[in-house]
Coordinates of C-alpha atoms and ligand atoms in Angstrom, one line a residue:
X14 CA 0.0 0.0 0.0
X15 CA 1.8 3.3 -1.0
X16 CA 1.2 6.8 1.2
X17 CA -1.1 8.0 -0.5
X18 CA -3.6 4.8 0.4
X19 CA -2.1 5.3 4.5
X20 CA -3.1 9.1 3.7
X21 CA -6.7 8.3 2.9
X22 CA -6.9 5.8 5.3
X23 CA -6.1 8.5 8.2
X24 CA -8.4 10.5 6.8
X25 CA -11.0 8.3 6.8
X26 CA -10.5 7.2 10.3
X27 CA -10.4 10.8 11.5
X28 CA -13.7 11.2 9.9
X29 CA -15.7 8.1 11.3
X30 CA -14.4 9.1 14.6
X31 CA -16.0 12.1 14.9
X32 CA -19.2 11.1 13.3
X33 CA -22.4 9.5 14.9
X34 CA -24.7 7.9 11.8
X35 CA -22.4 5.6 10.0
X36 CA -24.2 3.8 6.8
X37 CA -22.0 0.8 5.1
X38 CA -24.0 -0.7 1.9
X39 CA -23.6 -3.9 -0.3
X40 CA -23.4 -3.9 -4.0
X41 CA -25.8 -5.2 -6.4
X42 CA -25.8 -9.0 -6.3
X43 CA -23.5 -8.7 -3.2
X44 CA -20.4 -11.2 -3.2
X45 CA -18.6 -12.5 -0.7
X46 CA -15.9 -10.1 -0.7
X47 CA -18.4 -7.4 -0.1
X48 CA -20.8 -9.3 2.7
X49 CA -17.8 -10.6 5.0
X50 CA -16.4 -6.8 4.5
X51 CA -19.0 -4.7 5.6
X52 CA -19.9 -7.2 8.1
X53 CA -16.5 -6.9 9.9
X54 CA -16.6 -2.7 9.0
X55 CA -20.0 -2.5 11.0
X56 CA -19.0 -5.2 13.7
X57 CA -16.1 -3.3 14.3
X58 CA -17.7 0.6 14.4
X59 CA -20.2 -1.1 16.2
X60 CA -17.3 -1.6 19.3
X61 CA -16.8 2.4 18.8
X62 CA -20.4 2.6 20.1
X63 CA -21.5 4.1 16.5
X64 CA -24.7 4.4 15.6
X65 CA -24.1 1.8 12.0
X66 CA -26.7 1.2 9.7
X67 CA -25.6 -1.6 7.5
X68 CA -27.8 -1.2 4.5
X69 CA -28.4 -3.6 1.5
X70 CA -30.3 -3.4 -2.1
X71 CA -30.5 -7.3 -3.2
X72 CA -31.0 -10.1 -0.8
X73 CA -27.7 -11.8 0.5
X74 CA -27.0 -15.4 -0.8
X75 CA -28.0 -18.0 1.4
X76 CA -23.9 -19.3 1.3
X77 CA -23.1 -16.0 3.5
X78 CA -26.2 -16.2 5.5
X79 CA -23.8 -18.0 8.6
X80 CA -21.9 -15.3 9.1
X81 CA -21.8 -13.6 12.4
X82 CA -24.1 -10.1 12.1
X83 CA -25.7 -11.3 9.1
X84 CA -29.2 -9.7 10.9
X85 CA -27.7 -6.0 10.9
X86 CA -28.9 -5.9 6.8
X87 CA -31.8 -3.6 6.4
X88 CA -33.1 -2.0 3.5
X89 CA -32.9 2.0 3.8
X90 CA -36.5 4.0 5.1
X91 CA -36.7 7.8 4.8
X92 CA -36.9 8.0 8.5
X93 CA -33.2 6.7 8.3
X94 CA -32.3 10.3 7.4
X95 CA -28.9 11.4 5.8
X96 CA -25.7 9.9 6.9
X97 CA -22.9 11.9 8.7
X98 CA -20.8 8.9 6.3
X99 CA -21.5 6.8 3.7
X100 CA -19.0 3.9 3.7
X101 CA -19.5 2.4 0.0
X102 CA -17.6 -1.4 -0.1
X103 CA -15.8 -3.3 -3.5
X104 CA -18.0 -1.2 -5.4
X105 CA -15.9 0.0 -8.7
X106 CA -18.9 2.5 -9.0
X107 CA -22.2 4.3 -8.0
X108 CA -24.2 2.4 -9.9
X109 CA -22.8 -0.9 -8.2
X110 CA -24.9 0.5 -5.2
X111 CA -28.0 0.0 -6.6
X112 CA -30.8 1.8 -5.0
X113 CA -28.9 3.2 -2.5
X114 CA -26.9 5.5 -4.4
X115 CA -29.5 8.0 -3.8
X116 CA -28.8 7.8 0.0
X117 CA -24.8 7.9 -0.6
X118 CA -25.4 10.8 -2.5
X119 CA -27.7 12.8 0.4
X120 CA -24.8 11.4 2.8
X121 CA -22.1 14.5 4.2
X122 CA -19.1 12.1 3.7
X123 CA -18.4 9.1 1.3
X124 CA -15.4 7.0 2.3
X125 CA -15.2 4.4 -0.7
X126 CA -12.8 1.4 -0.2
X127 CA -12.2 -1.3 -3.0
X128 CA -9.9 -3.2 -5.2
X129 CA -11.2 -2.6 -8.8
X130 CA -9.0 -2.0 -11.1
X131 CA -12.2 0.0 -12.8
X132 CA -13.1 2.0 -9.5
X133 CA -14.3 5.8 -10.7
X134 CA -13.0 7.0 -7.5
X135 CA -16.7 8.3 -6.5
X136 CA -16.0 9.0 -2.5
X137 CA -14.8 11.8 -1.1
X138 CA -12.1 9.9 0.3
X139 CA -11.1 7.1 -1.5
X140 CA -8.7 3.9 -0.2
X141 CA -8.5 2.4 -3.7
X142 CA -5.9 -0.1 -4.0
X143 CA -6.2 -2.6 -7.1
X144 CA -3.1 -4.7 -5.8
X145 CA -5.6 -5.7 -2.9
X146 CA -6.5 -9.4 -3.2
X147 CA -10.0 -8.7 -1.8
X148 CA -11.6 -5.3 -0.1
X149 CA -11.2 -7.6 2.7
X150 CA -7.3 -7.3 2.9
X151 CA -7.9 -3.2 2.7
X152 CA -10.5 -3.2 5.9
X153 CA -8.1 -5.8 8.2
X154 CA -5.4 -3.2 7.1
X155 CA -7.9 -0.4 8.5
X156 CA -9.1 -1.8 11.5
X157 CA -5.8 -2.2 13.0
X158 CA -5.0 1.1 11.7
X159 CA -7.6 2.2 13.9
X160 CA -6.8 0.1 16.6
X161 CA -9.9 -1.9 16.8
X162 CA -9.6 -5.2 18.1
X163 CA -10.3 -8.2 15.6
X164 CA -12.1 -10.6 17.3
X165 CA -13.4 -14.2 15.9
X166 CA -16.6 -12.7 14.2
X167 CA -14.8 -10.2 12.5
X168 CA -12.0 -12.2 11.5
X169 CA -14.4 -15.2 10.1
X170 CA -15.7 -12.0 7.4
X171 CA -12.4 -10.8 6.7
X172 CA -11.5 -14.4 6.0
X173 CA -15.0 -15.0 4.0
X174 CA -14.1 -12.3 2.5
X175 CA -10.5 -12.9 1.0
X176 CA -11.4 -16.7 0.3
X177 CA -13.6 -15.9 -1.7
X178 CA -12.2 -13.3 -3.8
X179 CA -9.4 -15.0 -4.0
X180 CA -10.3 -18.3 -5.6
X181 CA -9.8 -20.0 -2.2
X182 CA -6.3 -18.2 -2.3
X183 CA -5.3 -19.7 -5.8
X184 CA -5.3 -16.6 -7.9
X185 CA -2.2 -14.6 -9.0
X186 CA -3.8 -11.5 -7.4
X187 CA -2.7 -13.3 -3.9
X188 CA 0.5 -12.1 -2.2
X189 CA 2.6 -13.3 0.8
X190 CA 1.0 -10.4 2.7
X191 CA -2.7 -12.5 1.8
X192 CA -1.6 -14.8 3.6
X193 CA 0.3 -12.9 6.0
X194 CA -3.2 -11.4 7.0
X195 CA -4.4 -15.1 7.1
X196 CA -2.8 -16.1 9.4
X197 CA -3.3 -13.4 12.1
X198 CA -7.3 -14.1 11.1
X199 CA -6.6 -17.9 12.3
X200 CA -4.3 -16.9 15.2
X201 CA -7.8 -15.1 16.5
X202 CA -9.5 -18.5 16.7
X203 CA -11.5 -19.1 13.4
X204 CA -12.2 -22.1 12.3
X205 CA -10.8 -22.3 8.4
X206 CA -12.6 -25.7 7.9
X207 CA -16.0 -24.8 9.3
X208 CA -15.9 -22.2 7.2
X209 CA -14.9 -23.3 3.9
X210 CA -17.8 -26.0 4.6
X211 CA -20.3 -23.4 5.4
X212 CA -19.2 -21.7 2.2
X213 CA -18.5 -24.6 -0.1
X214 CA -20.2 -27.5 0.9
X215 CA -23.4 -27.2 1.8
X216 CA -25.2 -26.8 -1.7
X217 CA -28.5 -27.8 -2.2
X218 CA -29.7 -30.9 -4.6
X219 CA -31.7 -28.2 -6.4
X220 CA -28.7 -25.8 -7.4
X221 CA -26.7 -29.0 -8.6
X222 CA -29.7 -30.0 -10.4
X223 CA -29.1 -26.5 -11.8
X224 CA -25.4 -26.7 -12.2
X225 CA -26.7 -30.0 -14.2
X226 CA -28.6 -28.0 -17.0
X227 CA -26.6 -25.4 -16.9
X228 CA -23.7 -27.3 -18.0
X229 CA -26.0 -28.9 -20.9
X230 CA -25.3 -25.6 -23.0
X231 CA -22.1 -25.7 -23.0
X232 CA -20.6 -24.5 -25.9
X233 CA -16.9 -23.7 -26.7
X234 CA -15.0 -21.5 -29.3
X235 CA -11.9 -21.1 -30.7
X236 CA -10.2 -24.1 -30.5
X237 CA -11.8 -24.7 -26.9
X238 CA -10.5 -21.2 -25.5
X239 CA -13.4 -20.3 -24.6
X240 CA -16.1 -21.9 -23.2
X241 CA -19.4 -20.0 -22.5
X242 CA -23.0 -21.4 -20.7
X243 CA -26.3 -20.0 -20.6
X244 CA -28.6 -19.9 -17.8
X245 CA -32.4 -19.0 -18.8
X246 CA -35.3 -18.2 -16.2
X247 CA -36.8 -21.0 -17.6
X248 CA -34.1 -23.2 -16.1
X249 CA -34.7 -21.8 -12.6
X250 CA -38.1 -22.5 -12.7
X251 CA -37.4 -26.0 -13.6
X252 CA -34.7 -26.0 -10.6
X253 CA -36.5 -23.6 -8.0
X254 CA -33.1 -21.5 -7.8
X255 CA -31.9 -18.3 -8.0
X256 CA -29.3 -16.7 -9.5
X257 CA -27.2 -16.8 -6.1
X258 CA -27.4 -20.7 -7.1
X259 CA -25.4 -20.1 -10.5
X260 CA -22.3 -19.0 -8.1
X261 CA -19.5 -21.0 -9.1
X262 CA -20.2 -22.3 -12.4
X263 CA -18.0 -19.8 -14.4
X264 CA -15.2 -20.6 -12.1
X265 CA -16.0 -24.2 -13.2
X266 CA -15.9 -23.7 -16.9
X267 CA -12.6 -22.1 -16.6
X268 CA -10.9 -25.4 -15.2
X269 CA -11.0 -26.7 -18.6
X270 CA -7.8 -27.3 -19.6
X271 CA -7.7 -25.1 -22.8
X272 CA -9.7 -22.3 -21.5
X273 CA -8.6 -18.9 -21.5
X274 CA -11.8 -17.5 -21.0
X275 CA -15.1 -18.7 -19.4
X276 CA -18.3 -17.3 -19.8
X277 CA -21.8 -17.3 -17.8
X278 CA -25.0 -15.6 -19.3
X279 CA -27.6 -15.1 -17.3
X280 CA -31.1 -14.5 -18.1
X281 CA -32.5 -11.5 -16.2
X282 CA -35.2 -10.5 -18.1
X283 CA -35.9 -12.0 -21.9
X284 CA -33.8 -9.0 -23.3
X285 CA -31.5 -8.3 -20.2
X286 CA -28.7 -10.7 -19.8
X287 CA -25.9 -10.3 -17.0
X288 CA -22.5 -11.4 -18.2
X289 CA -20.0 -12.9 -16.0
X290 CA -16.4 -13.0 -17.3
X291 CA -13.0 -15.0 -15.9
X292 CA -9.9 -15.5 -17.6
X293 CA -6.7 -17.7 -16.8
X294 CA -3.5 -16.4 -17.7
X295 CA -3.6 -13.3 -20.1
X296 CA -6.9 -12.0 -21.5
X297 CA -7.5 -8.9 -19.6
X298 CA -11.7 -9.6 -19.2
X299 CA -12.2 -6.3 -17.4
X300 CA -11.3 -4.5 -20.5
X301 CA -14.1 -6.8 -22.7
X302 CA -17.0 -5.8 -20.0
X303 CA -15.7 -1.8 -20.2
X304 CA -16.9 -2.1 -24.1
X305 CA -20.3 -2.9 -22.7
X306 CA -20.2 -0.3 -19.7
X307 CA -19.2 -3.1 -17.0
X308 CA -16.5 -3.5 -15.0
X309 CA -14.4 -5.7 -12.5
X310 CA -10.8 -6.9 -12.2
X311 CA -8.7 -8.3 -15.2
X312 CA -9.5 -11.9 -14.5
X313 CA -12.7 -11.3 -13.0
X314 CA -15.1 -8.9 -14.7
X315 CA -19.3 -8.2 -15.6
X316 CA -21.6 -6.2 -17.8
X317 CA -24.9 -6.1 -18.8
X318 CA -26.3 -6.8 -22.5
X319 CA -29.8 -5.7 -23.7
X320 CA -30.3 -8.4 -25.7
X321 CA -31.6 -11.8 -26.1
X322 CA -29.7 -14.9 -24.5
X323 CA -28.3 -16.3 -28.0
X324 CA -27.4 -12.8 -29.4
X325 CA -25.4 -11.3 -26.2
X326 CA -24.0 -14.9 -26.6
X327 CA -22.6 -13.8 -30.1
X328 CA -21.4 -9.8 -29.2
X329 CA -20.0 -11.1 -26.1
X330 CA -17.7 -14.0 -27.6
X331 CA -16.8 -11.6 -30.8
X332 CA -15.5 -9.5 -28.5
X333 CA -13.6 -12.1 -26.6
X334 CA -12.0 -13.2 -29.4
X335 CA -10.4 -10.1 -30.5
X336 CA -8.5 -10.4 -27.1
X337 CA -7.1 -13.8 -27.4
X338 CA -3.5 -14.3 -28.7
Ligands
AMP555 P1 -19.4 -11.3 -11.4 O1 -19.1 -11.9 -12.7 O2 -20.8 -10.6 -11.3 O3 -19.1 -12.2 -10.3 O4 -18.4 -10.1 -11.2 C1 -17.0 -10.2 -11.3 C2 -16.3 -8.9 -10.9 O5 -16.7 -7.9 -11.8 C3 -16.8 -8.5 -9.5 O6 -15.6 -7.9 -8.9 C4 -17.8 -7.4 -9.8 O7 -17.7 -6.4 -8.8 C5 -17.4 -6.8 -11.2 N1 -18.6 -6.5 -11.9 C6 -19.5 -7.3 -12.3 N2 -20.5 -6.7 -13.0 C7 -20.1 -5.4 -13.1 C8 -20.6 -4.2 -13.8 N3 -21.8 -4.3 -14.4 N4 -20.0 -3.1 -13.6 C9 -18.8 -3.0 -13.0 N5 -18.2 -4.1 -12.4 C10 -18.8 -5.3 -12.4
MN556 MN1 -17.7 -7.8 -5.1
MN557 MN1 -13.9 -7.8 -4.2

């Protein structure tokens, strides 16, 4: 983290301590990364005897649903008021924030902390750090910058929160000091295998059911670099899932050998499909989704298409293509 970051972060701190209303909010289709990192934010404000309104705009997965202060999400009501600060998580922008960028932008202060490569720098004060394996690493970094203790609920977040970001600490965005910050989580007493059982194995028959039919339109391009599967709502009704339940599969696709770049299209509405974008070793994916006005992290990256499922199929893999080597 260079001065700059420290600079911010003191800033920030300053801030929060002299402020009373605190709101923290989840991004659209909130991730781990985001839930286990505003969890241990508003755990730990919540020691500082802050008045923290933990806010969120979609539901939270049932996967994150164990972890401790899980019950603090509430959706924003007008008789919340303004905030004296807005603390906006791993969200590269406003829109990320869903409804609730209309609160952030009533709030006095925005303090916006994430890892995106593609972050517009919306806050007031920003503690932007794209070399950050997860928001998660950034918060454990300001917590002990502001002297908080981290106890075993906030450490199981911080941990939810860089496993999962992380690829179970397999991608090249993971450092020595990842795992440096590990390990201080697991000296606090966390349990790493209850947790990665809580978060990995404890799927439902109907999401593998899903996972099933999902994989049943697999198709795969140039010379099996890319590989790309569709989910429809159709399919969820013939599951009973969600989306949430689709978490995972794009990771999956990109095990295959070949593949340089996986795809998931999802089916939000018949002419509004969500894109979900992963790459292995050089195809910059954040870059593809920016064409389309999304976003995310070179080997991780979204965007919307307006279009049907089999058409955003074709613009999106066109444009993949032009990327690979
Ligand atoms: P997803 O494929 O939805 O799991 O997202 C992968 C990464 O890209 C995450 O870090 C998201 O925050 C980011 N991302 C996804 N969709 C968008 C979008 N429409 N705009 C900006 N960033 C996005
Ligand atoms: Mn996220
Ligand atoms: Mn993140």
């Amino acid at each position: 983290m260079n001065d700059l970051i420290l600079k911010s972060m003191d800033e920030a701190i300053e801030y929060i301590k002299k402020s009373d209303k605190i709101f923290i909010a989840s991004h659209v289709n909130p991730d781990g990364d985001n839930v286990g990192s505003s969890l241990a934010m508003a755990l730990a404000l919540k020691k500082l005897n802050k008045k923290v309104i933990l806010l969120k705009t979609d539901s939270i997965p049932e996967d994150y649903m164990f972890l401790p202060g899980v019950d603090l999400y509430q959706d924003y009501s007008d008789d919340l008021g303004p905030a004296d600060v807005f603390i906006a998580l791993d969200s590269s922008d406003l829109d990320r924030l869903g409804q609730n960028k209309e609160v952030l932008l009533k709030a006095h202060r925005v303090i916006n902390i994430d890892h995106h490569i593609t972050s517009t720098n919306f806050g007031h004060i920003n503690i932007v750090d794209d070399k950050s394996a997860a928001t998660g690493e950034l918060i454990f970094y300001f917590l002990k910058r502001m002297d908080i203790d981290i106890d075993k609920d906030i450490a199981t977040n911080l941990y939810t929160a860089i496993n999962t970001d992380t690829g179970k600490f397999s991608y090249e965005s993971v450092t020595s000091k990842t795992h440096r910050i590990t390990a201080e989580l697991i000296d606090v007493g966390i349990s790493v295998k209850d947790i990665n059982i809580q978060l990995y194995e404890k799927y439902s028959i109907e999401r593998t059911s899903l996972f099933i039919k999902s994989l049943g339109t697999l198709n795969t391009y140039a010379n099996d670099r890319i590989s790309s599967v569709k989910v429809s709502q159709r399919m969820l009704r013939e599951t009973n899932t969600s989306f949430d339940d689709t978490e995972g599969i794009v990771s999956f696709l990109r095990s295959i050998g070949p593949v340089e770049v996986s795809c998931l299209l999802k089916e939000i509405k018949p002419d509004e499909i969500k894109v979900s974008l992963r790459s292995k070793e050089y195809v910059d994916v954040s870059s593809i989704c920016k064409v389309f006005g999304g976003g995310g992290h070179i080997r991780a990256a979204g965007c919307t298409i307006y279009e049907d499922l089999d058409t955003a199929e074709s613009i999106i893999i066109k444009e993949i293509m032009k990327n690979l080597r």
